[in-house]
């Protein structure tokens, strides 16, 4: 590893590159309505989603992650990475972690690489851990990826979850830098509440199932969510975490240019912006095109916002998410001058 000398204590992690990748196959609401009891109208009015990208055969999460990771490294103009952190709910296999395989695909064999499991908050957890690796001097460049093949854990008969989720990957490269630079990662507010574990879950496939007194059901192999309760907790925790992050940054709500929140439901985004007293036109909305992509959601939304021109150099942005665990998080930062691939 090439670690620059640490002078004057801890260093800051600064975003110096970003990239994203979506599998080419697009599934519209109408296509879903043709195979399950739902409608374009229901999906659009309840969620804001119009379409989602879905993986094709032979395209596991590591494939998506490597595509996004390669683009982020190109954007940063780096070929050397000291560590890779992958946030995913849908690893290629339950064992081992997917990150070492992604590192291998990217020509980074030998570097530390590990997975973070925090469902839709995974990217913010990964960002925080990666920033810590840089602050401690353990790494000078860290690749942070959020990647999901979420469609692979959805029960094809479950119309509630089946219409919500999509697949994709996004990534950023962090480098060692100064806290006042644009792109510097400041305070990352994170939290969890394990008493809510049943709200968003895949029950089977782990030690709980293998030690179960009562055998589990076939449906337990798939993702399940108690949507209404999740909605309420998501609004509350994303709002609180965002306000805490704003406080750490020393910004008032009115000074925020963009909220880049986990893209689960348009009604959740509206509720968070209202509670934060930030106008709706400062919300980045990407879920209409990709649905809920869990850990990939925030980096995909960053890439989308940069491509539309909404995200500009110097923009003051809030990143926030809520997900299974339950987990939540938020951070405030100023967007750097980078080209997103
Ligand atoms: O990524 C982690 C964070 N996830 C989230 O934040 C998701 C949060 N939750 C949500 O976004 C919403 O709760 C959902 C979109 C999941 C559901 O919306 P809702 O307004 O809470 O609907 P509901 O579950 O109360 O269902 C209302 C009705 C039900 O019918 P009845 O009981 O009123 O007759 C459902 O059976 O809509 C029915 N329904 C559907 N109808 C057509 C549920 N799913 C569908 C569907 N198409 N796909």
PDB file of N, CA and C in Angstrom, residues 171-257:
ATOM      1  N   UNK A 171     -20.742   3.230  -7.486  1.00  0.00           N
ATOM      2  CA  UNK A 171     -19.496   3.191  -6.710  1.00  0.00           C
ATOM      3  C   UNK A 171     -18.866   4.568  -6.622  1.00  0.00           C
ATOM      4  N   UNK A 172     -18.069   4.765  -5.579  1.00  0.00           N
ATOM      5  CA  UNK A 172     -17.231   5.963  -5.487  1.00  0.00           C
ATOM      6  C   UNK A 172     -15.820   5.528  -5.088  1.00  0.00           C
ATOM      7  N   UNK A 173     -14.833   6.351  -5.469  1.00  0.00           N
ATOM      8  CA  UNK A 173     -13.473   6.172  -4.971  1.00  0.00           C
ATOM      9  C   UNK A 173     -13.218   7.284  -3.970  1.00  0.00           C
ATOM     10  N   UNK A 174     -12.692   6.889  -2.806  1.00  0.00           N
ATOM     11  CA  UNK A 174     -12.294   7.865  -1.789  1.00  0.00           C
ATOM     12  C   UNK A 174     -10.768   7.937  -1.756  1.00  0.00           C
ATOM     13  N   UNK A 175     -10.246   9.158  -1.586  1.00  0.00           N
ATOM     14  CA  UNK A 175      -8.792   9.326  -1.424  1.00  0.00           C
ATOM     15  C   UNK A 175      -8.531  10.111  -0.139  1.00  0.00           C
ATOM     16  N   UNK A 176      -7.298  10.040   0.337  1.00  0.00           N
ATOM     17  CA  UNK A 176      -6.932  10.819   1.519  1.00  0.00           C
ATOM     18  C   UNK A 176      -6.858  12.295   1.155  1.00  0.00           C
ATOM     19  N   UNK A 177      -7.408  13.155   1.996  1.00  0.00           N
ATOM     20  CA  UNK A 177      -7.390  14.591   1.717  1.00  0.00           C
ATOM     21  C   UNK A 177      -7.662  15.398   2.956  1.00  0.00           C
ATOM     22  N   UNK A 178      -8.137  16.624   2.731  1.00  0.00           N
ATOM     23  CA  UNK A 178      -8.349  17.572   3.833  1.00  0.00           C
ATOM     24  C   UNK A 178      -9.839  17.761   4.095  1.00  0.00           C
ATOM     25  N   UNK A 179     -10.204  18.028   5.359  1.00  0.00           N
ATOM     26  CA  UNK A 179     -11.635  18.120   5.697  1.00  0.00           C
ATOM     27  C   UNK A 179     -12.381  19.263   4.995  1.00  0.00           C
ATOM     28  N   UNK A 180     -11.679  20.313   4.587  1.00  0.00           N
ATOM     29  CA  UNK A 180     -12.378  21.452   3.971  1.00  0.00           C
ATOM     30  C   UNK A 180     -12.544  21.302   2.454  1.00  0.00           C
ATOM     31  N   UNK A 181     -11.958  20.250   1.875  1.00  0.00           N
ATOM     32  CA  UNK A 181     -12.057  20.083   0.413  1.00  0.00           C
ATOM     33  C   UNK A 181     -13.464  19.691   0.000  1.00  0.00           C
ATOM     34  N   UNK A 182     -13.933  20.139  -1.178  1.00  0.00           N
ATOM     35  CA  UNK A 182     -15.189  19.609  -1.706  1.00  0.00           C
ATOM     36  C   UNK A 182     -15.069  18.091  -1.861  1.00  0.00           C
ATOM     37  N   UNK A 183     -16.123  17.374  -1.477  1.00  0.00           N
ATOM     38  CA  UNK A 183     -16.094  15.911  -1.570  1.00  0.00           C
ATOM     39  C   UNK A 183     -15.658  15.228  -0.291  1.00  0.00           C
ATOM     40  N   UNK A 184     -15.218  16.026   0.715  1.00  0.00           N
ATOM     41  CA  UNK A 184     -14.775  15.415   1.978  1.00  0.00           C
ATOM     42  C   UNK A 184     -15.965  14.819   2.715  1.00  0.00           C
ATOM     43  N   UNK A 185     -15.765  13.606   3.226  1.00  0.00           N
ATOM     44  CA  UNK A 185     -16.804  12.936   4.015  1.00  0.00           C
ATOM     45  C   UNK A 185     -16.650  13.407   5.457  1.00  0.00           C
ATOM     46  N   UNK A 186     -17.682  14.072   5.956  1.00  0.00           N
ATOM     47  CA  UNK A 186     -17.650  14.533   7.346  1.00  0.00           C
ATOM     48  C   UNK A 186     -18.318  13.508   8.245  1.00  0.00           C
ATOM     49  N   UNK A 187     -19.151  13.983   9.138  1.00  0.00           N
ATOM     50  CA  UNK A 187     -19.847  13.093  10.063  1.00  0.00           C
ATOM     51  C   UNK A 187     -20.841  12.213   9.293  1.00  0.00           C
ATOM     52  N   UNK A 188     -20.755  10.902   9.521  1.00  0.00           N
ATOM     53  CA  UNK A 188     -21.780  10.008   8.956  1.00  0.00           C
ATOM     54  C   UNK A 188     -22.606   9.507  10.137  1.00  0.00           C
ATOM     55  N   UNK A 189     -23.839   9.965  10.204  1.00  0.00           N
ATOM     56  CA  UNK A 189     -24.747   9.560  11.276  1.00  0.00           C
ATOM     57  C   UNK A 189     -25.316   8.184  10.928  1.00  0.00           C
ATOM     58  N   UNK A 190     -25.080   7.198  11.794  1.00  0.00           N
ATOM     59  CA  UNK A 190     -25.567   5.834  11.535  1.00  0.00           C
ATOM     60  C   UNK A 190     -26.324   5.321  12.751  1.00  0.00           C
ATOM     61  N   UNK A 191     -27.298   4.437  12.518  1.00  0.00           N
ATOM     62  CA  UNK A 191     -28.018   3.833  13.637  1.00  0.00           C
ATOM     63  C   UNK A 191     -28.626   2.504  13.255  1.00  0.00           C
ATOM     64  N   UNK A 192     -29.097   1.767  14.269  1.00  0.00           N
ATOM     65  CA  UNK A 192     -29.772   0.494  14.006  1.00  0.00           C
ATOM     66  C   UNK A 192     -30.747   0.164  15.128  1.00  0.00           C
ATOM     67  N   UNK A 193     -31.712  -0.694  14.831  1.00  0.00           N
ATOM     68  CA  UNK A 193     -32.660  -1.188  15.833  1.00  0.00           C
ATOM     69  C   UNK A 193     -33.053  -2.620  15.459  1.00  0.00           C
ATOM     70  N   UNK A 194     -32.390  -3.567  16.105  1.00  0.00           N
ATOM     71  CA  UNK A 194     -32.609  -4.983  15.796  1.00  0.00           C
ATOM     72  C   UNK A 194     -33.979  -5.506  16.206  1.00  0.00           C
ATOM     73  N   UNK A 195     -34.704  -4.738  17.026  1.00  0.00           N
ATOM     74  CA  UNK A 195     -36.062  -5.181  17.381  1.00  0.00           C
ATOM     75  C   UNK A 195     -36.983  -5.102  16.157  1.00  0.00           C
ATOM     76  N   UNK A 196     -36.520  -4.430  15.102  1.00  0.00           N
ATOM     77  CA  UNK A 196     -37.317  -4.290  13.876  1.00  0.00           C
ATOM     78  C   UNK A 196     -36.843  -5.261  12.783  1.00  0.00           C
ATOM     79  N   UNK A 197     -36.073  -6.278  13.177  1.00  0.00           N
ATOM     80  CA  UNK A 197     -35.470  -7.184  12.179  1.00  0.00           C
ATOM     81  C   UNK A 197     -36.502  -7.859  11.280  1.00  0.00           C
ATOM     82  N   UNK A 198     -37.707  -8.115  11.817  1.00  0.00           N
ATOM     83  CA  UNK A 198     -38.710  -8.835  11.019  1.00  0.00           C
ATOM     84  C   UNK A 198     -39.399  -7.958   9.964  1.00  0.00           C
ATOM     85  N   UNK A 199     -39.184  -6.648  10.009  1.00  0.00           N
ATOM     86  CA  UNK A 199     -39.881  -5.764   9.058  1.00  0.00           C
ATOM     87  C   UNK A 199     -39.375  -5.954   7.631  1.00  0.00           C
ATOM     88  N   UNK A 200     -38.083  -6.217   7.491  1.00  0.00           N
ATOM     89  CA  UNK A 200     -37.463  -6.399   6.170  1.00  0.00           C
ATOM     90  C   UNK A 200     -36.545  -7.600   6.319  1.00  0.00           C
ATOM     91  N   UNK A 201     -36.860  -8.719   5.684  1.00  0.00           N
ATOM     92  CA  UNK A 201     -36.051  -9.905   5.986  1.00  0.00           C
ATOM     93  C   UNK A 201     -36.124 -10.979   4.896  1.00  0.00           C
ATOM     94  N   UNK A 202     -35.084 -11.829   4.874  1.00  0.00           N
ATOM     95  CA  UNK A 202     -35.139 -13.141   4.226  1.00  0.00           C
ATOM     96  C   UNK A 202     -34.880 -14.114   5.371  1.00  0.00           C
ATOM     97  N   UNK A 203     -35.903 -14.849   5.797  1.00  0.00           N
ATOM     98  CA  UNK A 203     -35.785 -15.647   7.017  1.00  0.00           C
ATOM     99  C   UNK A 203     -34.866 -16.857   6.880  1.00  0.00           C
ATOM    100  N   UNK A 204     -34.886 -17.483   5.719  1.00  0.00           N
ATOM    101  CA  UNK A 204     -34.163 -18.748   5.553  1.00  0.00           C
ATOM    102  C   UNK A 204     -32.746 -18.527   5.034  1.00  0.00           C
ATOM    103  N   UNK A 205     -31.946 -19.583   5.110  1.00  0.00           N
ATOM    104  CA  UNK A 205     -30.618 -19.542   4.495  1.00  0.00           C
ATOM    105  C   UNK A 205     -29.497 -19.309   5.481  1.00  0.00           C
ATOM    106  N   UNK A 206     -29.848 -19.117   6.765  1.00  0.00           N
ATOM    107  CA  UNK A 206     -28.809 -18.856   7.765  1.00  0.00           C
ATOM    108  C   UNK A 206     -28.906 -19.817   8.926  1.00  0.00           C
ATOM    109  N   UNK A 207     -28.187 -19.500  10.017  1.00  0.00           N
ATOM    110  CA  UNK A 207     -28.117 -20.402  11.170  1.00  0.00           C
ATOM    111  C   UNK A 207     -29.466 -20.489  11.891  1.00  0.00           C
ATOM    112  N   UNK A 208     -30.277 -19.431  11.771  1.00  0.00           N
ATOM    113  CA  UNK A 208     -31.599 -19.479  12.413  1.00  0.00           C
ATOM    114  C   UNK A 208     -32.415 -20.629  11.819  1.00  0.00           C
ATOM    115  N   UNK A 209     -32.385 -20.708  10.492  1.00  0.00           N
ATOM    116  CA  UNK A 209     -33.127 -21.790   9.831  1.00  0.00           C
ATOM    117  C   UNK A 209     -32.560 -23.162  10.207  1.00  0.00           C
ATOM    118  N   UNK A 210     -31.244 -23.240  10.250  1.00  0.00           N
ATOM    119  CA  UNK A 210     -30.618 -24.549  10.472  1.00  0.00           C
ATOM    120  C   UNK A 210     -30.736 -25.016  11.915  1.00  0.00           C
ATOM    121  N   UNK A 211     -31.075 -24.082  12.836  1.00  0.00           N
ATOM    122  CA  UNK A 211     -31.268 -24.488  14.230  1.00  0.00           C
ATOM    123  C   UNK A 211     -32.747 -24.393  14.610  1.00  0.00           C
ATOM    124  N   UNK A 212     -33.602 -24.198  13.599  1.00  0.00           N
ATOM    125  CA  UNK A 212     -35.021 -23.955  13.888  1.00  0.00           C
ATOM    126  C   UNK A 212     -35.679 -25.194  14.503  1.00  0.00           C
ATOM    127  N   UNK A 213     -36.517 -24.944  15.527  1.00  0.00           N
ATOM    128  CA  UNK A 213     -37.270 -26.026  16.164  1.00  0.00           C
ATOM    129  C   UNK A 213     -38.449 -26.393  15.263  1.00  0.00           C
ATOM    130  N   UNK A 214     -39.100 -25.345  14.717  1.00  0.00           N
ATOM    131  CA  UNK A 214     -40.221 -25.552  13.793  1.00  0.00           C
ATOM    132  C   UNK A 214     -39.694 -25.320  12.375  1.00  0.00           C
ATOM    133  N   UNK A 215     -39.844 -26.312  11.485  1.00  0.00           N
ATOM    134  CA  UNK A 215     -39.306 -26.128  10.123  1.00  0.00           C
ATOM    135  C   UNK A 215     -39.899 -24.886   9.448  1.00  0.00           C
ATOM    136  N   UNK A 216     -39.057 -24.217   8.647  1.00  0.00           N
ATOM    137  CA  UNK A 216     -39.536 -23.015   7.963  1.00  0.00           C
ATOM    138  C   UNK A 216     -40.305 -23.376   6.691  1.00  0.00           C
ATOM    139  N   UNK A 217     -40.970 -22.369   6.144  1.00  0.00           N
ATOM    140  CA  UNK A 217     -41.809 -22.559   4.953  1.00  0.00           C
ATOM    141  C   UNK A 217     -41.006 -22.217   3.689  1.00  0.00           C
ATOM    142  N   UNK A 218     -41.392 -22.775   2.530  1.00  0.00           N
ATOM    143  CA  UNK A 218     -40.661 -22.449   1.286  1.00  0.00           C
ATOM    144  C   UNK A 218     -40.580 -20.936   1.025  1.00  0.00           C
ATOM    145  N   UNK A 219     -41.650 -20.203   1.375  1.00  0.00           N
ATOM    146  CA  UNK A 219     -41.650 -18.753   1.111  1.00  0.00           C
ATOM    147  C   UNK A 219     -40.590 -18.024   1.927  1.00  0.00           C
ATOM    148  N   UNK A 220     -40.093 -18.661   3.007  1.00  0.00           N
ATOM    149  CA  UNK A 220     -39.082 -18.008   3.846  1.00  0.00           C
ATOM    150  C   UNK A 220     -37.750 -17.835   3.120  1.00  0.00           C
ATOM    151  N   UNK A 221     -37.591 -18.541   2.008  1.00  0.00           N
ATOM    152  CA  UNK A 221     -36.357 -18.386   1.226  1.00  0.00           C
ATOM    153  C   UNK A 221     -36.336 -17.048   0.488  1.00  0.00           C
ATOM    154  N   UNK A 222     -37.480 -16.364   0.449  1.00  0.00           N
ATOM    155  CA  UNK A 222     -37.585 -15.102  -0.294  1.00  0.00           C
ATOM    156  C   UNK A 222     -37.665 -13.892   0.637  1.00  0.00           C
ATOM    157  N   UNK A 223     -37.458 -12.744   0.040  1.00  0.00           N
ATOM    158  CA  UNK A 223     -37.539 -11.458   0.733  1.00  0.00           C
ATOM    159  C   UNK A 223     -38.976 -11.182   1.174  1.00  0.00           C
ATOM    160  N   UNK A 224     -39.130 -10.630   2.375  1.00  0.00           N
ATOM    161  CA  UNK A 224     -40.463 -10.163   2.781  1.00  0.00           C
ATOM    162  C   UNK A 224     -40.339  -8.825   3.512  1.00  0.00           C
ATOM    163  N   UNK A 225     -41.384  -8.027   3.398  1.00  0.00           N
ATOM    164  CA  UNK A 225     -41.354  -6.684   4.003  1.00  0.00           C
ATOM    165  C   UNK A 225     -42.741  -6.305   4.495  1.00  0.00           C
ATOM    166  N   UNK A 226     -42.805  -5.708   5.702  1.00  0.00           N
ATOM    167  CA  UNK A 226     -44.077  -5.166   6.196  1.00  0.00           C
ATOM    168  C   UNK A 226     -44.059  -3.681   5.826  1.00  0.00           C
ATOM    169  N   UNK A 227     -44.562  -3.409   4.614  1.00  0.00           N
ATOM    170  CA  UNK A 227     -44.362  -2.114   3.963  1.00  0.00           C
ATOM    171  C   UNK A 227     -44.840  -0.909   4.750  1.00  0.00           C
ATOM    172  N   UNK A 228     -46.038  -1.012   5.330  1.00  0.00           N
ATOM    173  CA  UNK A 228     -46.621   0.161   6.005  1.00  0.00           C
ATOM    174  C   UNK A 228     -45.765   0.591   7.194  1.00  0.00           C
ATOM    175  N   UNK A 229     -45.321  -0.408   7.985  1.00  0.00           N
ATOM    176  CA  UNK A 229     -44.483  -0.077   9.154  1.00  0.00           C
ATOM    177  C   UNK A 229     -43.123   0.462   8.708  1.00  0.00           C
ATOM    178  N   UNK A 230     -42.590  -0.146   7.657  1.00  0.00           N
ATOM    179  CA  UNK A 230     -41.294   0.321   7.146  1.00  0.00           C
ATOM    180  C   UNK A 230     -41.407   1.784   6.719  1.00  0.00           C
ATOM    181  N   UNK A 231     -42.500   2.105   6.062  1.00  0.00           N
ATOM    182  CA  UNK A 231     -42.744   3.476   5.582  1.00  0.00           C
ATOM    183  C   UNK A 231     -42.587   4.479   6.736  1.00  0.00           C
ATOM    184  N   UNK A 232     -43.284   4.195   7.841  1.00  0.00           N
ATOM    185  CA  UNK A 232     -43.281   5.116   8.991  1.00  0.00           C
ATOM    186  C   UNK A 232     -41.873   5.260   9.574  1.00  0.00           C
ATOM    187  N   UNK A 233     -41.204   4.123   9.789  1.00  0.00           N
ATOM    188  CA  UNK A 233     -39.847   4.184  10.363  1.00  0.00           C
ATOM    189  C   UNK A 233     -38.882   4.877   9.401  1.00  0.00           C
ATOM    190  N   UNK A 234     -39.058   4.630   8.104  1.00  0.00           N
ATOM    191  CA  UNK A 234     -38.149   5.224   7.115  1.00  0.00           C
ATOM    192  C   UNK A 234     -38.228   6.752   7.164  1.00  0.00           C
ATOM    193  N   UNK A 235     -39.454   7.267   7.188  1.00  0.00           N
ATOM    194  CA  UNK A 235     -39.624   8.731   7.219  1.00  0.00           C
ATOM    195  C   UNK A 235     -39.004   9.302   8.495  1.00  0.00           C
ATOM    196  N   UNK A 236     -39.313   8.663   9.621  1.00  0.00           N
ATOM    197  CA  UNK A 236     -38.819   9.186  10.909  1.00  0.00           C
ATOM    198  C   UNK A 236     -37.281   9.162  10.972  1.00  0.00           C
ATOM    199  N   UNK A 237     -36.686   8.026  10.649  1.00  0.00           N
ATOM    200  CA  UNK A 237     -35.233   7.909  10.837  1.00  0.00           C
ATOM    201  C   UNK A 237     -34.440   8.660   9.775  1.00  0.00           C
ATOM    202  N   UNK A 238     -34.929   8.694   8.533  1.00  0.00           N
ATOM    203  CA  UNK A 238     -34.182   9.456   7.518  1.00  0.00           C
ATOM    204  C   UNK A 238     -34.228  10.947   7.858  1.00  0.00           C
ATOM    205  N   UNK A 239     -35.373  11.408   8.359  1.00  0.00           N
ATOM    206  CA  UNK A 239     -35.475  12.822   8.732  1.00  0.00           C
ATOM    207  C   UNK A 239     -34.540  13.143   9.899  1.00  0.00           C
ATOM    208  N   UNK A 240     -34.625  12.319  10.960  1.00  0.00           N
ATOM    209  CA  UNK A 240     -33.801  12.600  12.152  1.00  0.00           C
ATOM    210  C   UNK A 240     -32.314  12.528  11.826  1.00  0.00           C
ATOM    211  N   UNK A 241     -31.915  11.480  11.094  1.00  0.00           N
ATOM    212  CA  UNK A 241     -30.491  11.317  10.762  1.00  0.00           C
ATOM    213  C   UNK A 241     -30.010  12.480   9.891  1.00  0.00           C
ATOM    214  N   UNK A 242     -30.866  12.923   8.953  1.00  0.00           N
ATOM    215  CA  UNK A 242     -30.473  14.030   8.059  1.00  0.00           C
ATOM    216  C   UNK A 242     -30.310  15.328   8.850  1.00  0.00           C
ATOM    217  N   UNK A 243     -31.221  15.561   9.793  1.00  0.00           N
ATOM    218  CA  UNK A 243     -31.123  16.789  10.588  1.00  0.00           C
ATOM    219  C   UNK A 243     -29.858  16.763  11.454  1.00  0.00           C
ATOM    220  N   UNK A 244     -29.511  15.583  11.973  1.00  0.00           N
ATOM    221  CA  UNK A 244     -28.279  15.461  12.766  1.00  0.00           C
ATOM    222  C   UNK A 244     -27.056  15.722  11.874  1.00  0.00           C
ATOM    223  N   UNK A 245     -27.076  15.153  10.667  1.00  0.00           N
ATOM    224  CA  UNK A 245     -25.956  15.357   9.747  1.00  0.00           C
ATOM    225  C   UNK A 245     -25.819  16.843   9.381  1.00  0.00           C
ATOM    226  N   UNK A 246     -26.979  17.500   9.164  1.00  0.00           N
ATOM    227  CA  UNK A 246     -26.969  18.945   8.864  1.00  0.00           C
ATOM    228  C   UNK A 246     -26.331  19.723  10.004  1.00  0.00           C
ATOM    229  N   UNK A 247     -26.704  19.347  11.216  1.00  0.00           N
ATOM    230  CA  UNK A 247     -26.192  19.998  12.412  1.00  0.00           C
ATOM    231  C   UNK A 247     -24.669  19.883  12.482  1.00  0.00           C
ATOM    232  N   UNK A 248     -24.150  18.665  12.201  1.00  0.00           N
ATOM    233  CA  UNK A 248     -22.703  18.453  12.229  1.00  0.00           C
ATOM    234  C   UNK A 248     -22.003  19.306  11.171  1.00  0.00           C
ATOM    235  N   UNK A 249     -22.685  19.481  10.019  1.00  0.00           N
ATOM    236  CA  UNK A 249     -22.081  20.269   8.937  1.00  0.00           C
ATOM    237  C   UNK A 249     -22.206  21.774   9.200  1.00  0.00           C
ATOM    238  N   UNK A 250     -23.066  22.120  10.143  1.00  0.00           N
ATOM    239  CA  UNK A 250     -23.278  23.539  10.442  1.00  0.00           C
ATOM    240  C   UNK A 250     -24.126  24.238   9.396  1.00  0.00           C
ATOM    241  N   UNK A 251     -24.979  23.479   8.679  1.00  0.00           N
ATOM    242  CA  UNK A 251     -25.843  24.056   7.646  1.00  0.00           C
ATOM    243  C   UNK A 251     -27.276  24.143   8.149  1.00  0.00           C
ATOM    244  N   UNK A 252     -28.005  25.136   7.652  1.00  0.00           N
ATOM    245  CA  UNK A 252     -29.456  25.199   7.874  1.00  0.00           C
ATOM    246  C   UNK A 252     -30.157  24.464   6.725  1.00  0.00           C
ATOM    247  N   UNK A 253     -31.402  24.033   6.952  1.00  0.00           N
ATOM    248  CA  UNK A 253     -32.140  23.289   5.915  1.00  0.00           C
ATOM    249  C   UNK A 253     -32.165  24.051   4.595  1.00  0.00           C
ATOM    250  N   UNK A 254     -32.384  25.373   4.683  1.00  0.00           N
ATOM    251  CA  UNK A 254     -32.515  26.201   3.489  1.00  0.00           C
ATOM    252  C   UNK A 254     -31.248  26.239   2.651  1.00  0.00           C
ATOM    253  N   UNK A 255     -30.123  25.841   3.238  1.00  0.00           N
ATOM    254  CA  UNK A 255     -28.854  25.886   2.507  1.00  0.00           C
ATOM    255  C   UNK A 255     -28.580  24.603   1.718  1.00  0.00           C
ATOM    256  N   UNK A 256     -29.461  23.592   1.875  1.00  0.00           N
ATOM    257  CA  UNK A 256     -29.248  22.316   1.189  1.00  0.00           C
ATOM    258  C   UNK A 256     -29.696  22.446  -0.273  1.00  0.00           C
ATOM    259  N   UNK A 257     -28.806  22.120  -1.206  1.00  0.00           N
ATOM    260  CA  UNK A 257     -29.161  22.175  -2.632  1.00  0.00           C
ATOM    261  C   UNK A 257     -29.906  20.923  -3.079  1.00  0.00           C
TER     262      UNK A 257
END
